[in-house]
Every structure is written in C-alpha cells, then in structure tokens.
Coordinates of C-alpha atoms in Angstrom, one line a residue:
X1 CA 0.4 8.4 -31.1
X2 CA -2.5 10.3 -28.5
X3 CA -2.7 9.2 -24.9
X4 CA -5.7 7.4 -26.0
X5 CA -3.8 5.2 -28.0
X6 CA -0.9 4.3 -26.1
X7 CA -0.9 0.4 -24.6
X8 CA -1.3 0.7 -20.8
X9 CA 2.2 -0.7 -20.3
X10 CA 3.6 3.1 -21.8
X11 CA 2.2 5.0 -18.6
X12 CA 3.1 4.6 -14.9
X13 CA 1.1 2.2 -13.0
X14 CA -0.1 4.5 -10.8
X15 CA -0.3 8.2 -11.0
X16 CA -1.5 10.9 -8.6
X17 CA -1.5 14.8 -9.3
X18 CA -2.3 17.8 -7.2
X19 CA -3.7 15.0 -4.4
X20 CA -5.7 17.2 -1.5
X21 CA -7.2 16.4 1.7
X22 CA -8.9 18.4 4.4
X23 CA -10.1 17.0 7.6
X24 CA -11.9 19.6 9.4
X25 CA -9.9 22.8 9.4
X26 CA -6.5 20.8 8.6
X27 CA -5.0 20.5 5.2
X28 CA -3.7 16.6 5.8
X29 CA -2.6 16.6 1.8
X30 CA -1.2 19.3 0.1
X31 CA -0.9 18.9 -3.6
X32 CA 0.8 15.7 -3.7
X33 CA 2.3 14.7 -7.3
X34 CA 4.1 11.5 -7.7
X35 CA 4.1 8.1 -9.4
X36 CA 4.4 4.6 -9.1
X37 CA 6.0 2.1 -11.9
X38 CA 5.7 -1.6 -12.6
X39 CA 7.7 -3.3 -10.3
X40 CA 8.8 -0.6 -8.0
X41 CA 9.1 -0.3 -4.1
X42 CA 7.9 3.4 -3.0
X43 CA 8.7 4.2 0.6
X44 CA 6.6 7.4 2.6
X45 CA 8.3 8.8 5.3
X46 CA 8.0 11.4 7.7
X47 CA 7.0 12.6 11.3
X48 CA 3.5 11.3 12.5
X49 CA 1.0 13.3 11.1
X50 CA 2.6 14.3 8.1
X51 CA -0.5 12.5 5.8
X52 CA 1.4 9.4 4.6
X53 CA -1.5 7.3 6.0
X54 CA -4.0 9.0 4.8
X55 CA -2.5 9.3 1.5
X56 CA -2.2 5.8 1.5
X57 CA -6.1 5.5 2.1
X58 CA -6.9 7.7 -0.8
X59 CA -4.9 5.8 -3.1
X60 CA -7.2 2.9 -2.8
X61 CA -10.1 5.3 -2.4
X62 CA -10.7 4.3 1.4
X63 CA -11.6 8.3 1.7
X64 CA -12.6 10.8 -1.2
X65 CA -9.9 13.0 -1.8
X66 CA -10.9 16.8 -2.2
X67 CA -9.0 17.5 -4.9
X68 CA -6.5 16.3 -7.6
X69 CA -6.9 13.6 -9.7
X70 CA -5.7 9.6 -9.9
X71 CA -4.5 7.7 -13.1
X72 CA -4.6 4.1 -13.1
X73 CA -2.2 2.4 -16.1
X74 CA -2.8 6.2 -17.8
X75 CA -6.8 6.0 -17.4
X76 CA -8.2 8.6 -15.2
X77 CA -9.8 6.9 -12.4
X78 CA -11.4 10.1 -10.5
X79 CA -11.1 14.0 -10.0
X80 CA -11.7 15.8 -7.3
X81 CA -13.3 19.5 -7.5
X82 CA -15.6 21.8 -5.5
X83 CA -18.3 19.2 -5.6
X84 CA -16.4 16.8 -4.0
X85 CA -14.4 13.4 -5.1
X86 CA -16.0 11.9 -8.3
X87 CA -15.0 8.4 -10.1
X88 CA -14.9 8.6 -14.0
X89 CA -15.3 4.6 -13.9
X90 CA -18.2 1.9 -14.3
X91 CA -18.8 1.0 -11.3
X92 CA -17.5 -2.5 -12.5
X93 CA -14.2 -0.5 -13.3
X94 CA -13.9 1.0 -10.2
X95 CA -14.4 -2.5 -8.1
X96 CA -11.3 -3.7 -10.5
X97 CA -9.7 -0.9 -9.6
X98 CA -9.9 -1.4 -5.7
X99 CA -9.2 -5.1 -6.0
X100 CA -5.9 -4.7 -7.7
X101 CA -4.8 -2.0 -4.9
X102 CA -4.9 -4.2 -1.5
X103 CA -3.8 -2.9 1.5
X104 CA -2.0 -4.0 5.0
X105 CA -2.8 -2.0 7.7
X106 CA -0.7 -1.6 10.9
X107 CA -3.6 -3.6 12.7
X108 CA -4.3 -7.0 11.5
X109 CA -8.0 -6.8 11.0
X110 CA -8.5 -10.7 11.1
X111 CA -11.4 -12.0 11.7
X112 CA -11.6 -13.3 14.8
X113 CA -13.5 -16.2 14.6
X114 CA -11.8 -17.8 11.3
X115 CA -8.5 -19.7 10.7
X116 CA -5.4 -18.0 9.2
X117 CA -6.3 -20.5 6.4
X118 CA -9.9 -19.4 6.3
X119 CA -9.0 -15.3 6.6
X120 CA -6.8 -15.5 3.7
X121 CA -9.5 -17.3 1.8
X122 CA -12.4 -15.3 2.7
X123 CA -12.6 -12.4 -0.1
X124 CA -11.3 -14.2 -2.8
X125 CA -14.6 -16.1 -2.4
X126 CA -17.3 -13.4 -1.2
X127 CA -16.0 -10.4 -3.3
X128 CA -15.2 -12.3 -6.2
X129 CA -17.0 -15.2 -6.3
X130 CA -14.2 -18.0 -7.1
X131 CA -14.6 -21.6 -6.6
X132 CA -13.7 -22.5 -2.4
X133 CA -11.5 -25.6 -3.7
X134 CA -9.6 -23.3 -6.0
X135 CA -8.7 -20.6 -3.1
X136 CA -8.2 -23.1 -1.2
X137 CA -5.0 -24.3 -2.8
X138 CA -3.8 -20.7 -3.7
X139 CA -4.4 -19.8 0.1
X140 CA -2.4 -22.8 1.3
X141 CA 0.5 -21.6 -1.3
X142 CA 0.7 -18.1 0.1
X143 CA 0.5 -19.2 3.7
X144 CA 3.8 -21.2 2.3
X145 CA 4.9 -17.8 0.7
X146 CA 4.6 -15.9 4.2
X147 CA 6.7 -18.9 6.0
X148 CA 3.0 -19.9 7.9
X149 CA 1.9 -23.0 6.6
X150 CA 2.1 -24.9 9.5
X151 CA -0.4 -22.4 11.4
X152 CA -3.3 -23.1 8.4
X153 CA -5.2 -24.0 11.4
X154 CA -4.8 -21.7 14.3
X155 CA -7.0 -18.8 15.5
X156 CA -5.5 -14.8 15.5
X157 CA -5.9 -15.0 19.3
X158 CA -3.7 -18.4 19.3
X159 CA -0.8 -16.3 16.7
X160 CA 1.8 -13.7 17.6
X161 CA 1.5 -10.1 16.0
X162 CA 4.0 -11.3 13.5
X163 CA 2.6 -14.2 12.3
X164 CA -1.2 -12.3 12.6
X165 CA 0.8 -9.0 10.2
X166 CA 1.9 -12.1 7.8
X167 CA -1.7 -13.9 7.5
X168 CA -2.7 -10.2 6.8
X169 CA -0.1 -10.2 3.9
X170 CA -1.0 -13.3 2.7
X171 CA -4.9 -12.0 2.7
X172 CA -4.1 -9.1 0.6
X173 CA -1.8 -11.5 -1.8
X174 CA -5.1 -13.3 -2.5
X175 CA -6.7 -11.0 -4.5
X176 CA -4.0 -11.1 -6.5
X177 CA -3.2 -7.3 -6.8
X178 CA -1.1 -5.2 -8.7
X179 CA -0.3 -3.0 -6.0
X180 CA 0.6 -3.6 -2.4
X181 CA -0.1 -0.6 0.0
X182 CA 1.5 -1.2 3.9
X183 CA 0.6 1.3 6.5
X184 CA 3.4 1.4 8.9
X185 CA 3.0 -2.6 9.1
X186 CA 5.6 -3.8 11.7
X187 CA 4.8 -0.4 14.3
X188 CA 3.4 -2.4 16.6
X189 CA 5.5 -5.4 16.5
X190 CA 9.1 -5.9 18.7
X191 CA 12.3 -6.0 16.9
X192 CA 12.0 -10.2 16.4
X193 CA 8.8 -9.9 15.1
X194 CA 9.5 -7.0 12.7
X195 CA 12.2 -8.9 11.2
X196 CA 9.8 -11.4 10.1
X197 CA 7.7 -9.7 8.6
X198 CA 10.2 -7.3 6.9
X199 CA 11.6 -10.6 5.4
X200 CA 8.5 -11.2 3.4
X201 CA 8.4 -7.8 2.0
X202 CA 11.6 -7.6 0.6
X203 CA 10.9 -11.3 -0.4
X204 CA 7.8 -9.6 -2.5
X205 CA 9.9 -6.9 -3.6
X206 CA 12.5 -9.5 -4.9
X207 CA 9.9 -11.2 -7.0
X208 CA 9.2 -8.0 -8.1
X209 CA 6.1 -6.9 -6.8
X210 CA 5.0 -3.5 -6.8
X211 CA 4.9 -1.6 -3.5
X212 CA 4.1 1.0 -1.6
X213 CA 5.1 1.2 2.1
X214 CA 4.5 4.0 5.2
X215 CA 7.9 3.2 6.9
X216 CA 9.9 4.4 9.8
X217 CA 12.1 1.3 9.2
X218 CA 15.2 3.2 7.4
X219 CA 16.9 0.1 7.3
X220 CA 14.2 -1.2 5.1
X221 CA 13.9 1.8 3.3
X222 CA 17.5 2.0 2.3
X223 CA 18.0 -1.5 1.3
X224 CA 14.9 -2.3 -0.5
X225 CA 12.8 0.8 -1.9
X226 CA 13.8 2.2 -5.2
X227 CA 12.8 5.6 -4.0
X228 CA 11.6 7.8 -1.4
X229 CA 9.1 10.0 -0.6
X230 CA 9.7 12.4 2.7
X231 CA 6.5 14.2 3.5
X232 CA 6.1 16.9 5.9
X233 CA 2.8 19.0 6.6
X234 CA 1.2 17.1 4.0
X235 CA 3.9 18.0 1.3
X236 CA 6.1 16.3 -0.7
X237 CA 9.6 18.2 0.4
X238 CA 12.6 15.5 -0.8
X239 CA 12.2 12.5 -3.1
X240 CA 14.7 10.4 -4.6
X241 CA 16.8 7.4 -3.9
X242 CA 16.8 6.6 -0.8
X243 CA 20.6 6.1 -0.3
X244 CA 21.0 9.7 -1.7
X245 CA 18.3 11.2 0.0
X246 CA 18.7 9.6 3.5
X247 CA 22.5 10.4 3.4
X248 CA 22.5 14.0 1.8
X249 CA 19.3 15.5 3.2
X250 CA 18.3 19.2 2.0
X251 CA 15.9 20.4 4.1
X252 CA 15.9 21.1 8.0
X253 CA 12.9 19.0 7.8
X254 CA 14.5 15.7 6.6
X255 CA 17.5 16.2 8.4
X256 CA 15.6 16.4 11.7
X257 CA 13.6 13.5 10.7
X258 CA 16.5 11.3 10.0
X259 CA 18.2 12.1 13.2
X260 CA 14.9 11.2 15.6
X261 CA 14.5 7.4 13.7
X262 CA 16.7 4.6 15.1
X263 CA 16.9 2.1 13.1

C-alpha cells in the first residue's frame, strides 16, 4: 500500500522534519525532526531561548518557517525552501488545519471587554460561523470542564491569572481541536495558581487529548508527558521518556538544565 493510500489514522498526527528558523542573524531552529501521535502529551524543555516557543508558533503556522517541512495526519501541509515558507493546501485546507491546532499562550489574550462566557464563545461564532445558542451551551460545558462555571459572568480584570489561563483553555477547547499547543502557560502564575491550572491539563491529558506543552514544570513533565523533548541552541539534543531522560541525562547540556529548575 503507497503513502497515498494509507488511512490518515496509519501516520503520526503531526509530523515536522528538518524544521528551520532564522531571526535576523540567529539560527532560533535548527533542523528539528520529531512527531506527535494521537493521544500523546509532548513536553519542550530547555533554557530560555533555546526555540521551544517559537517552535511552538511554527507548528500552527503563527510564523513561516524557513525551512523543513510539516505533515499533518501524513498530508504535507507546507515546505520551506530558498523562496521562503509555502503551504501545499487550499486555502480552505489550511484554515482546517489551523483550527484543529489551538494554542495557549503564557498571556491570556482575553478580550477585555467580554465575559469569560463570551471569550470562550467568541471564535467558535466569528471564525466558524456556528449558531450563538449552540456555543452557548458547549461554552458553559467547558467553563464546567476548567472548574469556572460560576465566573460565566465576570470580566478578565475582575479574575485571577489562574482563572484568566483557564478561560484561555477553555477558549482554545472551543474550537474543538485536535491539538493543544501551551506556551509555558502557568510562568507567570504563583505556585497556588499554577496548581490549578496544571490540574486541567493533566485532566485533558487523562481524557486523552493530544498535547504539546513548553514547560519548566518538571513535575508536570514527569508525571504526565509521554515524552520529552530537551532543546538547546535550537536543537533537539535528548528525547525520550521523561522519567528516563530527566533522571539519566547524557549531555552537559541537560544535566545543567535539570539542576537550575526547581520544581
């Protein structure tokens, strides 16, 4: 049987190979391979500035990488070469695409002016186009789901970061994704509020929902992520099980790495 006519369910969900990204003068990504199964929780960790955030952004295609290529259920979703990022998609295909890849930042991004209830509904309805009564009721589920339905009504300003990080979960939940991407989500949180949100994740991960988390949170990491990715200099130098990898480390890089996080 070809590639071409294997059922999506044969390849990795997603699938990145020979990933590149140059800002400036800086290589940020250095010919990152890996992928991403059904169901599984991927942890990224390393030193600041070792490109797991920006990886993370050119997963979902936030920035153009420069070179490599991205598979998507085994279809090739772009390639990169001298002429910059292209997208071998409809552009139909490539909205699809984004919209089952959502992403939780390590700031909030709520609106402002709108209701936890009315954040989480807002893209469902705009980007997609679904019926407001409908949303409605899945948005007042997944406030349920992130432990926050008795703040339907109250204003980011009026929530703690915790409860703000959740709402932002509960936002990205509502496209109904196949992918969750978190960018170092509970950084900016103290340790009460981190537990909170943490608690949801591995609440997603028990449902089995596939992730992919930027974490200095080894406890986490440990616990909940079926593997690990340690990058350094915008390489991919250890990967494995976390339990393994955390507790054996084979590079100075790692080890140095593992001794500077507290947990």
């Amino acid at each position: 049987m070809s590639a071409a006519e294997r059922p999506p369910h044969a390849f990795p969900l997603l699938e990145v190979r020979g990933l590149e990204k140059r800002l400036g003068a800086q290589d940020v990504l250095r010919g990152i391979d890996f992928r991403v199964e059904r169901g599984e929780v991927l942890a990224i960790i390393g030193a600041s500035g070792s490109g797991k955030s920006t990886l993370l952004r050119c997963l979902n295609l936030l920035i153009a990488p420069d070179d490599g290529r991205i598979y998507w259920k085994g279809k090739e979703v772009g390639w990169a070469d001298r002429n910059g990022f292209r997208v071998r998609a409809r552009e139909r295909d490539l909205l699809s695409y984004r919209t089952q890849i959502s992403m939780v930042f390590q700031s909030f991004n709520l609106f402002p002016h709108m209701t936890a209830l009315q954040n989480i509904m807002e893209a469902p309805v705009m980007v997609l186009g679904r019926e407001r009564t409908e949303v409605r009721a899945e948005a007042e589920a997944l406030l349920d789901k992130v432990r926050l339905s008795h703040r339907a009504s109250a204003y980011p300003q009026e929530m703690s970061g915790g409860e703000q990080q959740r709402v932002a979960i509960a936002r990205a939940l509502a496209m109904h994704p196949e992918v969750l991407l978190f960018d170092e989500v509970t950084s900016a949180l103290d340790p009460e509020l981190k537990g909170e949100v943490l608690a949801v994740m591995r609440d997603l991960a028990a449902e089995g929902m596939t992730m992919i988390s930027v974490s200095h949170e080894m406890g986490f990491v440990r616990t909940v992520a079926d593997r690990v990715i340690f990058m350094h200099r915008g390489k991919v130098c250890e990967a494995g099980d976390p339990r393994q990898v955390l507790a054996d480390p084979q590079t100075p890089e790692l080890r140095a790495f593992v001794h500077s996080v507290v947990d």
